[in-house]
Coordinates of C-alpha atoms in Angstrom, one line a residue:
Chain A
M37 CA 21.8 11.5 25.1
L38 CA 21.7 8.2 23.3
N39 CA 24.9 6.3 22.9
T40 CA 24.0 3.7 20.3
R41 CA 26.0 2.8 17.2
L42 CA 23.6 4.8 15.1
N43 CA 23.9 8.4 13.9
L44 CA 21.1 10.7 13.0
D45 CA 23.1 12.7 10.5
R46 CA 24.0 9.5 8.6
I47 CA 20.4 8.4 8.8
R48 CA 19.2 11.7 7.3
A49 CA 21.9 11.4 4.6
A50 CA 20.7 7.8 3.8
R51 CA 17.6 9.2 2.3
Q52 CA 19.7 10.5 -0.6
V53 CA 21.0 7.1 -1.4
I54 CA 17.9 4.9 -1.0
D55 CA 15.8 4.4 -4.1
P56 CA 12.6 6.6 -3.8
S57 CA 10.3 3.6 -4.1
F58 CA 11.3 2.6 -0.6
L59 CA 10.9 6.0 1.0
D60 CA 7.9 8.1 2.2
T61 CA 5.7 5.1 2.5
P62 CA 2.0 5.5 3.4
L63 CA 1.3 6.6 7.0
Y64 CA -2.4 6.9 7.8
E65 CA -5.0 6.4 10.5
C66 CA -7.2 3.4 10.0
D67 CA -10.6 4.1 11.5
A68 CA -11.9 0.7 10.6
L69 CA -9.2 -1.0 12.7
A70 CA -9.6 1.4 15.5
G71 CA -13.1 0.3 16.2
H72 CA -12.0 -3.2 16.7
L73 CA -8.8 -2.5 18.7
G74 CA -10.2 0.1 21.1
C75 CA -7.4 2.6 20.3
T76 CA -6.5 4.9 17.4
V77 CA -4.3 3.0 15.0
S78 CA -1.9 4.5 12.4
I79 CA -0.5 2.2 9.8
K80 CA 3.0 2.7 8.4
L81 CA 2.9 0.5 5.3
E82 CA 6.3 -1.0 4.1
T83 CA 4.8 -3.5 1.7
A84 CA 4.1 -1.4 -1.4
N85 CA 7.5 -1.4 -3.0
P86 CA 9.5 -3.7 -5.4
V87 CA 10.4 -6.2 -2.7
R88 CA 7.4 -6.0 -0.5
S89 CA 9.3 -5.3 2.8
F90 CA 11.2 -2.5 4.5
K91 CA 14.5 -4.3 3.9
G92 CA 15.2 -2.3 0.7
R93 CA 16.0 0.7 2.8
G94 CA 19.0 -1.0 4.3
T95 CA 20.2 -2.9 1.2
E96 CA 20.2 0.2 -0.8
L97 CA 22.8 1.6 1.6
V98 CA 24.9 -1.6 1.6
A99 CA 24.8 -2.0 -2.2
S100 CA 25.6 1.6 -2.8
L101 CA 28.6 1.5 -0.5
L102 CA 29.9 -1.7 -2.1
A103 CA 29.5 -0.2 -5.6
D104 CA 31.4 2.9 -4.5
Q105 CA 34.2 0.7 -3.2
G106 CA 34.3 -1.2 -6.5
R107 CA 33.3 -4.5 -5.0
S108 CA 31.6 -7.0 -7.3
A109 CA 30.1 -9.6 -5.0
V110 CA 28.2 -9.8 -1.7
V111 CA 26.7 -12.6 0.4
C112 CA 24.1 -12.6 3.1
A113 CA 22.0 -14.9 5.2
S114 CA 18.4 -14.2 5.0
A115 CA 15.1 -15.4 6.4
G116 CA 13.8 -14.3 3.0
N117 CA 13.2 -10.6 2.9
L118 CA 16.8 -9.3 3.3
G119 CA 17.8 -11.7 0.5
Q120 CA 15.1 -10.3 -1.9
A121 CA 16.1 -6.7 -1.0
L122 CA 19.8 -7.3 -1.4
A123 CA 19.2 -9.1 -4.7
W124 CA 17.2 -6.1 -5.9
S125 CA 19.7 -3.5 -4.8
G126 CA 22.6 -5.5 -6.0
R127 CA 21.2 -6.2 -9.4
R128 CA 20.8 -2.5 -10.1
R129 CA 24.4 -2.0 -9.3
G130 CA 25.9 -4.9 -11.1
L131 CA 26.8 -6.9 -8.0
D132 CA 26.8 -10.7 -7.8
V133 CA 24.5 -11.5 -4.9
T134 CA 24.5 -14.8 -3.0
V135 CA 21.8 -15.4 -0.5
V136 CA 21.9 -18.3 2.1
A137 CA 18.5 -19.3 3.4
S138 CA 16.8 -22.1 5.3
R139 CA 15.1 -24.7 3.1
R140 CA 12.1 -24.1 5.4
A141 CA 11.8 -20.4 4.4
P142 CA 8.5 -19.5 2.6
T143 CA 8.6 -20.6 -1.0
A144 CA 7.3 -17.2 -2.0
K145 CA 10.4 -15.6 -0.6
L146 CA 12.9 -18.1 -2.1
D147 CA 11.3 -17.9 -5.5
R148 CA 11.6 -14.1 -5.5
I149 CA 15.2 -14.2 -4.5
R150 CA 16.0 -16.4 -7.5
A151 CA 13.8 -14.4 -9.8
L152 CA 15.7 -11.3 -8.9
G153 CA 18.9 -12.9 -10.1
A154 CA 20.6 -13.9 -6.9
E155 CA 22.4 -17.2 -6.3
L156 CA 20.4 -18.9 -3.7
E157 CA 22.0 -21.5 -1.4
L158 CA 19.7 -23.5 0.8
V159 CA 20.7 -25.0 4.1
E160 CA 19.1 -27.5 6.4
G161 CA 18.4 -26.0 9.7
D162 CA 17.2 -22.5 10.5
F163 CA 18.2 -18.8 10.0
D164 CA 21.1 -19.1 12.4
T165 CA 22.5 -22.1 10.4
A166 CA 22.2 -19.9 7.3
R167 CA 24.2 -17.2 9.1
E168 CA 27.1 -19.6 9.7
Q169 CA 27.1 -20.8 6.1
A170 CA 27.0 -17.2 4.8
A171 CA 30.0 -16.4 6.9
T172 CA 31.8 -19.4 5.5
I173 CA 31.1 -18.4 1.9
A174 CA 32.3 -14.8 2.6
R175 CA 35.6 -16.2 4.0
Q176 CA 36.1 -18.7 1.2
R177 CA 35.3 -16.2 -1.6
G178 CA 36.8 -13.2 0.1
I179 CA 33.6 -11.2 -0.4
R180 CA 31.6 -8.9 1.8
L181 CA 29.2 -10.6 4.2
V182 CA 26.2 -8.5 5.0
E183 CA 25.0 -9.2 8.5
D184 CA 21.4 -8.1 9.2
S185 CA 21.1 -5.9 12.3
L186 CA 24.9 -6.1 13.0
D187 CA 25.9 -4.1 9.9
I188 CA 25.1 -0.5 10.7
E189 CA 23.6 0.1 7.2
T190 CA 20.8 -2.4 7.9
C191 CA 19.9 -0.5 11.0
E192 CA 20.3 3.0 9.6
G193 CA 18.4 2.1 6.5
A194 CA 15.5 0.9 8.6
A195 CA 15.9 4.0 10.8
T196 CA 14.7 6.2 7.9
I197 CA 11.2 4.8 8.7
G198 CA 11.7 6.6 12.0
L199 CA 12.4 9.9 10.2
E200 CA 9.1 9.6 8.3
L201 CA 7.2 8.8 11.5
A202 CA 8.6 11.9 13.1
T203 CA 7.7 14.2 10.3
G204 CA 5.0 16.8 10.8
T205 CA 3.3 16.8 14.1
P206 CA 2.7 13.1 14.9
T207 CA 0.0 12.5 17.6
F208 CA 0.8 8.9 18.4
D209 CA 1.7 7.8 21.9
T210 CA 3.2 4.5 21.1
V211 CA 5.0 2.8 18.2
L212 CA 4.8 -1.0 17.9
I213 CA 7.8 -2.5 16.1
A214 CA 8.3 -6.1 15.1
L215 CA 11.5 -7.5 16.8
G216 CA 13.7 -10.0 15.1
G217 CA 17.4 -9.4 14.8
G218 CA 16.8 -5.8 15.9
A219 CA 17.7 -3.7 12.8
M220 CA 14.2 -2.1 12.6
A221 CA 13.7 -1.8 16.3
T222 CA 17.1 -0.2 17.0
G223 CA 16.9 2.0 13.9
V224 CA 13.4 3.3 14.3
G225 CA 13.8 3.4 18.1
H226 CA 17.0 5.5 17.8
V227 CA 15.3 8.1 15.7
L228 CA 12.1 8.3 17.8
K229 CA 14.0 8.5 21.1
T230 CA 16.1 11.3 19.6
L231 CA 13.4 13.3 17.9
L232 CA 10.2 12.3 19.8
P233 CA 11.4 11.1 23.2
A234 CA 7.9 11.1 24.7
V235 CA 6.8 8.5 22.2
E236 CA 6.8 5.0 23.7
V237 CA 8.8 2.4 21.7
I238 CA 7.5 -1.2 22.2
C239 CA 9.1 -4.1 20.5
V240 CA 7.0 -7.2 19.8
Q241 CA 8.2 -10.7 19.2
P242 CA 6.5 -14.1 19.0
L243 CA 6.5 -16.2 22.1
G244 CA 7.9 -19.0 19.9
A245 CA 11.0 -17.0 19.1
P246 CA 11.7 -15.0 22.2
A247 CA 15.5 -14.7 22.4
M248 CA 15.9 -11.0 21.8
T249 CA 13.0 -10.1 24.0
R250 CA 14.3 -12.2 26.9
S251 CA 17.7 -10.7 26.4
W252 CA 16.3 -7.2 26.6
H253 CA 14.5 -8.0 29.9
E254 CA 17.6 -9.7 31.4
R255 CA 20.0 -7.1 29.9
R256 CA 22.3 -9.8 28.6
V257 CA 22.2 -12.1 25.6
I258 CA 19.9 -15.1 26.1
T259 CA 19.9 -17.7 23.3
T260 CA 17.4 -20.4 22.6
D261 CA 17.8 -23.9 21.2
S262 CA 15.0 -23.6 18.7
T263 CA 12.1 -21.4 17.5
D264 CA 8.5 -22.3 16.8
T265 CA 6.5 -19.5 15.1
I266 CA 4.8 -18.8 11.8
A267 CA 6.5 -15.4 11.9
D268 CA 9.5 -16.6 9.9
G269 CA 10.9 -13.1 9.4
V270 CA 11.7 -12.6 13.1
A271 CA 12.7 -16.1 14.1
G272 CA 16.3 -15.9 15.4
R273 CA 17.9 -17.8 18.3
H274 CA 21.2 -15.8 18.7
P275 CA 20.8 -12.1 19.5
I276 CA 23.8 -10.0 18.6
P277 CA 25.4 -8.3 21.6
A278 CA 26.0 -4.9 20.0
V279 CA 22.4 -4.9 18.8
L280 CA 21.1 -5.7 22.2
D281 CA 23.2 -2.9 23.7
D282 CA 21.5 -0.5 21.3
L283 CA 18.1 -1.9 21.9
L284 CA 18.5 -1.5 25.6
Q285 CA 18.8 2.3 25.1
V286 CA 15.9 2.9 22.7
A287 CA 13.1 0.4 23.6
D288 CA 10.7 1.1 26.4
D289 CA 9.4 -2.4 26.5
A290 CA 9.6 -5.7 24.6
V291 CA 6.6 -8.0 24.7
L292 CA 5.9 -11.5 23.5
V293 CA 2.7 -12.6 21.7
Q294 CA 1.1 -15.9 20.9
E295 CA 0.7 -17.4 17.5
T296 CA -3.1 -17.2 17.7
S297 CA -2.8 -13.4 18.2
I298 CA -0.5 -13.1 15.2
I299 CA -3.1 -14.9 13.1
A300 CA -5.9 -12.8 14.5
G301 CA -3.9 -9.7 13.7
M302 CA -3.3 -10.8 10.1
R303 CA -7.0 -11.5 9.7
M304 CA -8.0 -8.1 11.1
L305 CA -5.6 -6.3 8.8
L306 CA -7.2 -8.1 5.8
E307 CA -10.8 -7.6 6.9
H308 CA -10.6 -4.1 8.2
A309 CA -7.7 -2.6 6.2
G310 CA -7.7 -4.7 3.1
L311 CA -4.0 -5.5 3.6
V312 CA -2.3 -8.8 3.1
V313 CA 0.7 -9.0 5.4
E314 CA 3.2 -11.7 6.5
P315 CA 3.0 -12.8 10.1
S316 CA 5.9 -10.6 11.3
A317 CA 3.9 -7.5 10.1
A318 CA 1.0 -8.4 12.3
L319 CA 3.0 -8.5 15.6
G320 CA 2.0 -4.9 16.5
V321 CA -1.8 -5.6 16.1
A322 CA -1.2 -8.9 18.0
A323 CA 0.2 -6.9 20.9
V324 CA -2.8 -4.7 21.1
L325 CA -5.1 -7.7 20.9
E326 CA -3.3 -9.4 23.8
D327 CA -3.3 -6.4 26.1
P328 CA -6.2 -4.1 25.1
D329 CA -6.3 -2.2 28.5
R330 CA -2.7 -1.1 28.0
F331 CA -3.5 0.6 24.7
A332 CA -7.2 1.7 25.4
G333 CA -7.8 5.2 24.1
R334 CA -4.2 5.7 23.0
H335 CA -2.9 6.4 19.6
V336 CA -0.7 3.5 18.4
A337 CA 1.4 3.4 15.2
T338 CA 2.4 0.0 13.9
I339 CA 4.9 -0.7 11.1
L340 CA 3.6 -3.3 8.6
C341 CA 7.0 -4.5 7.7
G342 CA 6.4 -7.1 4.9
S343 CA 3.9 -8.9 2.8
N344 CA 5.9 -11.8 1.4
V345 CA 3.8 -14.8 2.4
D346 CA 2.9 -18.2 0.9
L347 CA -0.7 -17.6 -0.1
D348 CA -1.8 -21.2 0.6
A349 CA -0.6 -20.8 4.2
Y350 CA -2.0 -17.3 4.4
H351 CA -5.5 -18.5 3.3
R352 CA -5.4 -21.3 5.9
W353 CA -4.5 -18.8 8.6
V354 CA -7.0 -16.1 7.9
R355 CA -9.9 -18.3 6.9
R356 CA -12.7 -18.2 9.5
Chain B
M148 CA -3.2 23.0 -26.4
L149 CA -5.9 21.2 -24.5
N150 CA -9.3 22.9 -24.0
T151 CA -10.8 20.8 -21.2
R152 CA -12.6 22.2 -18.1
L153 CA -9.5 21.3 -16.1
N154 CA -6.7 23.7 -15.2
L155 CA -3.1 22.7 -14.3
D156 CA -2.5 25.5 -11.9
R157 CA -5.6 24.7 -10.0
I158 CA -4.6 21.0 -9.9
R159 CA -1.1 22.0 -8.6
A160 CA -2.8 24.2 -5.9
A161 CA -5.1 21.3 -4.9
R162 CA -2.1 19.6 -3.4
Q163 CA -2.1 22.2 -0.6
V164 CA -5.7 21.5 0.3
I165 CA -5.8 17.7 0.1
D166 CA -4.9 15.8 3.3
P167 CA -1.4 14.4 2.9
S168 CA -2.6 10.8 3.6
F169 CA -4.1 10.8 0.1
L170 CA -1.0 12.3 -1.7
D171 CA 2.3 10.9 -2.9
T172 CA 1.0 7.4 -3.0
P173 CA 3.4 4.5 -3.8
L174 CA 4.5 4.2 -7.4
Y175 CA 6.8 1.3 -8.1
E176 CA 7.8 -1.3 -10.7
C177 CA 6.4 -4.7 -9.9
D178 CA 8.9 -7.3 -11.3
A179 CA 6.8 -10.2 -10.2
L180 CA 3.8 -9.0 -12.3
A181 CA 6.0 -8.1 -15.3
G182 CA 7.0 -11.7 -15.8
H183 CA 3.4 -12.8 -16.0
L184 CA 2.2 -9.9 -18.2
G185 CA 5.0 -9.7 -20.7
C186 CA 5.6 -6.0 -20.1
T187 CA 7.1 -3.8 -17.5
V188 CA 4.4 -2.9 -15.0
S189 CA 4.4 0.1 -12.6
I190 CA 1.8 0.2 -9.9
K191 CA 0.3 3.5 -8.6
L192 CA -1.4 2.4 -5.4
E193 CA -4.4 4.4 -4.3
T194 CA -5.6 2.0 -1.6
A195 CA -3.3 2.7 1.4
N196 CA -5.2 5.6 2.8
P197 CA -8.1 6.2 5.3
V198 CA -10.8 5.5 2.7
R199 CA -9.0 2.9 0.6
S200 CA -9.6 4.6 -2.7
F201 CA -8.4 7.7 -4.7
K202 CA -11.7 9.5 -4.1
G203 CA -10.4 11.3 -1.1
R204 CA -8.3 13.5 -3.4
G205 CA -11.5 15.0 -4.8
T206 CA -13.7 15.1 -1.7
E207 CA -10.9 17.0 0.1
L208 CA -11.3 19.8 -2.4
V209 CA -15.1 19.7 -2.3
A210 CA -15.4 19.7 1.5
S211 CA -12.7 22.4 1.9
L212 CA -14.6 24.7 -0.5
L213 CA -17.9 24.1 1.3
A214 CA -16.3 24.8 4.7
D215 CA -14.8 28.0 3.3
Q216 CA -18.2 29.0 2.1
G217 CA -19.7 28.4 5.5
R218 CA -22.0 25.6 4.2
S219 CA -23.0 22.9 6.6
A220 CA -24.4 20.1 4.6
V221 CA -23.7 18.2 1.3
V222 CA -25.3 15.3 -0.5
C223 CA -23.9 12.9 -3.2
A224 CA -24.8 9.8 -5.0
S225 CA -22.1 7.2 -4.8
A226 CA -21.3 3.7 -6.0
G227 CA -19.6 3.4 -2.6
N228 CA -16.2 5.0 -2.7
L229 CA -17.1 8.6 -3.2
G230 CA -19.6 8.4 -0.3
Q231 CA -16.9 7.1 2.0
A232 CA -14.5 9.7 0.9
L233 CA -17.0 12.6 1.2
A234 CA -18.0 11.2 4.6
W235 CA -14.4 11.3 5.7
S236 CA -13.6 14.7 4.3
G237 CA -16.9 16.2 5.6
R238 CA -16.6 14.8 9.1
R239 CA -13.3 16.5 9.6
R240 CA -14.8 19.9 8.6
G241 CA -18.1 19.5 10.5
L242 CA -20.3 19.0 7.5
D243 CA -23.5 16.9 7.5
V244 CA -23.0 14.4 4.7
T245 CA -25.8 12.5 3.1
V246 CA -24.9 9.7 0.7
V247 CA -27.4 8.1 -1.7
A248 CA -26.4 4.6 -2.9
S249 CA -27.9 1.6 -4.5
R250 CA -29.0 -1.1 -2.1
R251 CA -26.9 -3.5 -4.3
A252 CA -23.6 -1.7 -3.6
P253 CA -21.1 -3.8 -1.7
T254 CA -21.9 -4.1 2.0
A255 CA -18.3 -3.2 2.8
K256 CA -18.7 0.2 1.2
L257 CA -22.1 0.9 2.7
D258 CA -21.0 -0.1 6.2
R259 CA -18.0 2.2 6.0
I260 CA -20.1 5.1 4.8
R261 CA -22.3 4.7 7.9
A262 CA -19.3 4.2 10.2
L263 CA -17.8 7.4 9.0
G264 CA -20.9 9.2 10.3
A265 CA -22.7 10.0 7.0
E266 CA -26.5 9.6 6.6
L267 CA -26.9 6.8 4.1
E268 CA -30.0 6.6 2.0
L269 CA -30.5 3.4 -0.1
V270 CA -32.4 3.2 -3.3
E271 CA -33.7 0.4 -5.3
G272 CA -32.1 0.5 -8.7
D273 CA -28.6 1.3 -9.6
F274 CA -26.1 4.2 -9.4
D275 CA -28.0 6.3 -11.9
T276 CA -31.2 6.0 -9.8
A277 CA -29.1 7.1 -6.8
R278 CA -28.0 10.1 -8.8
E279 CA -31.6 11.2 -9.4
Q280 CA -32.5 10.7 -5.8
A281 CA -29.4 12.7 -4.6
A282 CA -30.5 15.6 -6.9
T283 CA -34.0 15.5 -5.4
I284 CA -32.6 15.7 -1.8
A285 CA -30.3 18.6 -2.7
R286 CA -33.3 20.5 -4.1
Q287 CA -35.5 19.7 -1.2
R288 CA -33.0 20.6 1.5
G289 CA -31.3 23.4 -0.4
I290 CA -27.9 21.9 0.0
R291 CA -24.9 21.3 -2.3
L292 CA -25.1 18.3 -4.5
V293 CA -21.7 16.8 -5.3
E294 CA -21.8 15.2 -8.8
D295 CA -18.9 12.9 -9.4
S296 CA -17.0 13.6 -12.7
L297 CA -19.2 16.6 -13.4
D298 CA -18.0 18.7 -10.5
I299 CA -14.6 20.0 -11.4
E300 CA -13.2 19.3 -7.9
T301 CA -13.7 15.6 -8.4
C302 CA -11.7 15.6 -11.6
E303 CA -9.0 18.0 -10.5
G304 CA -8.6 16.1 -7.2
A305 CA -8.1 12.9 -9.1
A306 CA -5.8 14.8 -11.5
T307 CA -3.2 15.1 -8.7
I308 CA -2.5 11.5 -9.4
G309 CA -1.3 12.6 -12.8
L310 CA 1.1 15.2 -11.2
E311 CA 2.7 12.3 -9.2
L312 CA 3.0 10.1 -12.3
A313 CA 4.7 12.9 -14.1
T314 CA 7.2 13.6 -11.3
G315 CA 10.9 12.8 -11.9
T316 CA 11.7 11.1 -15.2
P317 CA 9.0 8.5 -15.8
T318 CA 9.8 5.8 -18.3
F319 CA 6.4 4.4 -18.9
D320 CA 4.9 4.4 -22.4
T321 CA 1.3 3.9 -21.4
V322 CA -1.0 4.7 -18.4
L323 CA -4.1 2.4 -18.0
I324 CA -6.9 4.1 -16.2
A325 CA -10.2 2.6 -15.0
L326 CA -13.1 4.4 -16.7
G327 CA -16.4 5.0 -14.9
G328 CA -17.9 8.5 -14.8
G329 CA -14.6 9.8 -16.0
A330 CA -13.3 11.9 -13.2
M331 CA -10.1 9.9 -12.9
A332 CA -9.6 9.4 -16.6
T333 CA -10.1 13.1 -17.5
G334 CA -8.1 14.3 -14.5
V335 CA -5.1 12.1 -14.9
G336 CA -5.4 12.3 -18.7
H337 CA -5.4 16.1 -18.7
V338 CA -2.2 16.2 -16.6
L339 CA -0.4 13.6 -18.6
K340 CA -1.3 15.1 -22.0
T341 CA -0.1 18.4 -20.7
L342 CA 3.2 17.4 -19.1
L343 CA 4.0 14.1 -20.8
P344 CA 2.2 14.2 -24.2
A345 CA 4.1 11.2 -25.5
V346 CA 2.6 8.9 -22.9
E347 CA -0.4 7.0 -24.2
V348 CA -3.6 7.3 -22.1
I349 CA -5.8 4.3 -22.3
C350 CA -9.1 4.0 -20.5
V351 CA -10.5 0.6 -19.5
Q352 CA -14.1 -0.2 -18.8
P353 CA -16.0 -3.5 -18.3
L354 CA -17.8 -4.9 -21.3
G355 CA -20.8 -5.1 -19.0
A356 CA -20.8 -1.3 -18.4
P357 CA -19.6 0.2 -21.7
A358 CA -21.5 3.5 -21.9
M359 CA -18.6 5.9 -21.6
T360 CA -16.3 3.8 -23.8
R361 CA -18.9 3.5 -26.5
S362 CA -19.6 7.3 -26.2
W363 CA -15.9 8.0 -26.6
H364 CA -15.6 5.9 -29.8
E365 CA -18.8 7.4 -31.3
R366 CA -17.9 10.9 -30.1
R367 CA -21.4 11.4 -28.7
V368 CA -23.2 10.3 -25.5
I369 CA -24.4 6.7 -25.7
T370 CA -26.5 5.5 -22.8
T371 CA -27.3 1.9 -21.9
D372 CA -30.4 0.4 -20.2
S373 CA -28.5 -1.7 -17.7
T374 CA -25.1 -2.7 -16.5
D375 CA -23.8 -6.2 -15.7
T376 CA -20.4 -6.2 -14.1
I377 CA -18.7 -7.0 -10.8
A378 CA -16.8 -3.7 -11.2
D379 CA -19.4 -1.8 -9.2
G380 CA -17.2 1.3 -9.0
V381 CA -17.4 2.0 -12.7
A382 CA -20.9 0.8 -13.5
G383 CA -22.7 3.9 -14.9
R384 CA -25.3 4.1 -17.7
H385 CA -25.5 7.8 -18.4
P386 CA -22.2 9.5 -19.4
I387 CA -22.1 13.2 -18.7
P388 CA -21.7 15.3 -21.9
A389 CA -19.1 17.7 -20.5
V390 CA -17.0 14.9 -19.1
L391 CA -17.1 13.1 -22.5
D392 CA -16.0 16.3 -24.2
D393 CA -12.9 16.4 -21.9
L394 CA -12.3 12.7 -22.3
L395 CA -12.2 13.0 -26.1
Q396 CA -9.3 15.4 -25.8
V397 CA -7.2 13.5 -23.3
A398 CA -7.7 9.8 -24.0
D399 CA -5.8 8.0 -26.8
D400 CA -8.1 4.9 -26.6
A401 CA -10.8 3.4 -24.5
V402 CA -11.1 -0.4 -24.4
L403 CA -13.6 -2.9 -22.9
V404 CA -12.7 -6.0 -21.0
Q405 CA -14.5 -9.1 -20.0
E406 CA -15.4 -10.1 -16.4
T407 CA -13.1 -13.1 -16.5
S408 CA -10.2 -10.8 -17.3
I409 CA -11.1 -8.6 -14.4
I410 CA -11.1 -11.6 -12.1
A411 CA -7.8 -12.8 -13.5
G412 CA -6.4 -9.4 -12.9
M413 CA -7.5 -9.3 -9.3
R414 CA -6.0 -12.8 -8.8
M415 CA -2.7 -11.8 -10.3
L416 CA -2.5 -8.7 -8.2
L417 CA -3.0 -10.8 -5.1
E418 CA -0.6 -13.6 -6.1
H419 CA 2.2 -11.6 -7.6
A420 CA 1.9 -8.2 -5.8
G421 CA 0.3 -9.2 -2.5
L422 CA -2.5 -6.6 -3.1
V423 CA -6.2 -6.9 -2.5
V424 CA -8.1 -4.7 -4.9
E425 CA -11.7 -4.2 -5.9
P426 CA -12.7 -5.2 -9.4
S427 CA -12.4 -1.6 -10.8
A428 CA -8.8 -1.5 -9.8
A429 CA -8.0 -4.6 -11.8
L430 CA -9.2 -3.1 -15.1
G431 CA -5.7 -2.1 -16.2
V432 CA -4.2 -5.5 -15.7
A433 CA -7.3 -7.0 -17.4
A434 CA -6.6 -4.9 -20.5
V435 CA -3.0 -6.2 -20.7
L436 CA -4.3 -9.8 -20.3
E437 CA -6.7 -9.4 -23.1
D438 CA -4.3 -7.9 -25.6
P439 CA -0.8 -8.9 -24.6
D440 CA 0.7 -8.2 -28.0
R441 CA -0.3 -4.6 -27.8
F442 CA 1.7 -4.1 -24.6
A443 CA 4.5 -6.6 -25.2
G444 CA 7.9 -5.1 -24.1
R445 CA 6.3 -1.8 -23.2
H446 CA 6.3 -0.1 -19.8
V447 CA 2.8 0.2 -18.5
A448 CA 1.6 2.1 -15.4
T449 CA -1.8 1.2 -13.9
I450 CA -3.6 3.0 -11.2
L451 CA -5.0 0.7 -8.5
C452 CA -7.9 2.9 -7.6
G453 CA -9.6 1.1 -4.7
S454 CA -9.7 -1.9 -2.4
N455 CA -13.2 -1.7 -0.9
V456 CA -14.5 -5.1 -1.6
D457 CA -16.8 -7.6 0.1
L458 CA -14.3 -10.2 1.2
D459 CA -16.6 -13.2 0.7
A460 CA -17.2 -12.2 -2.9
Y461 CA -13.5 -11.5 -3.3
H462 CA -12.5 -14.9 -2.1
R463 CA -14.9 -16.5 -4.4
W464 CA -13.4 -14.6 -7.3
V465 CA -9.8 -15.2 -6.7
R466 CA -10.1 -18.8 -5.5
R467 CA -8.5 -21.2 -8.0

């Protein structure tokens, strides 16, 4: 019996709150990728929705709760995708949304946050600097701070992906999940370990942003001084203890991959699946590329978690 | 009351036969596109499935019927997408699939037809030459010929897209549908005109392959001697009379667009929606680009019908 902060009944109930455009996303076997990866590959596509990432699942829960409570404003720190999603969910419910992000976040993400009507505050420094600033704003203004991965709605929203993976009679052996703050990994992992305990849950993080993966292996929070990865969506330095506790219960492994593998993964998804994804979404394919023997002949599902990418950088990466 | 060859009860029943990976595809408003097109834009995405086009909806019906009849082989002519889809649906049911295609079809499509285990026969000439050769093979071998748009399964399979568009309380005023042989346009049009008669159905075809559009306007079959368009998926010269009869009942208009608009449409879908599509799938956006006043302030839905594209050509087209 799992003893995480998550609850399956609440996760099931979340489907009633989340806008349908974020739910029941495509899940399909991609033959063309399989030939190149040496294993059966199923894609769970989280990019074909109004904010081009899975984060809307969580922000729909957060914004709905705030609206029910009569709150009028909310602030979050974001690497870019949470901010877009919260702006989208908040706008529909009349909430004033403030997003704090690093000035170094992809322009595509920052522009969309503004376009969706949120107030965008940029900080020097990285995502963890933005987290501190968002907390300050929340205190000063007396408004709700949404903390990705810590706030249970962000985890349980993401967990609805797990419900969809567990529908029907899935045949996959392994699910590969991008690991950043841990909302998606703990959410999906919780559902899979509850409903499909035989399915292996493997988290994948860039070697250049390894804090949560190292923490998982050492079973205690390990922080890093800096990050160095193109996978901006998962580049945190300070794992949250409660999230690590959950992750320790639901993940079978956590692996680190190199930048060259992330790029190769993005290129393969474009060439063989016709999909543009951001670097974080290629982590699963990167993990297979780095350890083909481990996955040979198996059926692997990977969640393509976002497609918000600066196209100039993308073209540089995928160009042969 | 419509008097087409299509039947709504059969279309509803088709959902039970079609593999779920082709059904309930994403449908969402794309804010980022709206800003550039001057109208609300909803995307119906038919590319996130095992064959990267909507054609699987129809071939699932065809192949299922043949398997029920104990048939073991089938042949079709294809511009590329039907062949892939029939190969996919046939393989799962133990059918020998032969696909006849033009040697000029995109390499990406031809390679995938072979990879899916079909026998591929290439002809000099274009799609209509391939149609003649497929008919000859069917006669010689005594096997079923699948004729796209003529065979009712291809229309009613595509028509399931219409059921999904009509689910819930859709707010769109207009649906823009790529027009080639007419399976998708008559299928989706039939359902929309039955369930949502107030929604305008506009077919879009390239100026370089205008046979069906001209036929629709003149209310009789007009053929052309040649085609000249990058939208290979819709480049036919010989409209089928029965399909034209149906189209006359379900379409409110049929418009022609220029190649430069198709390319601009593909580029916008990449830049503002993160979606790689083949030229045929950009016809709807192209129609808005060519006549912005017609669509200003309206809510337009467009079906992105396929993403099988040679990447080298694609990059040439979308490069700025």
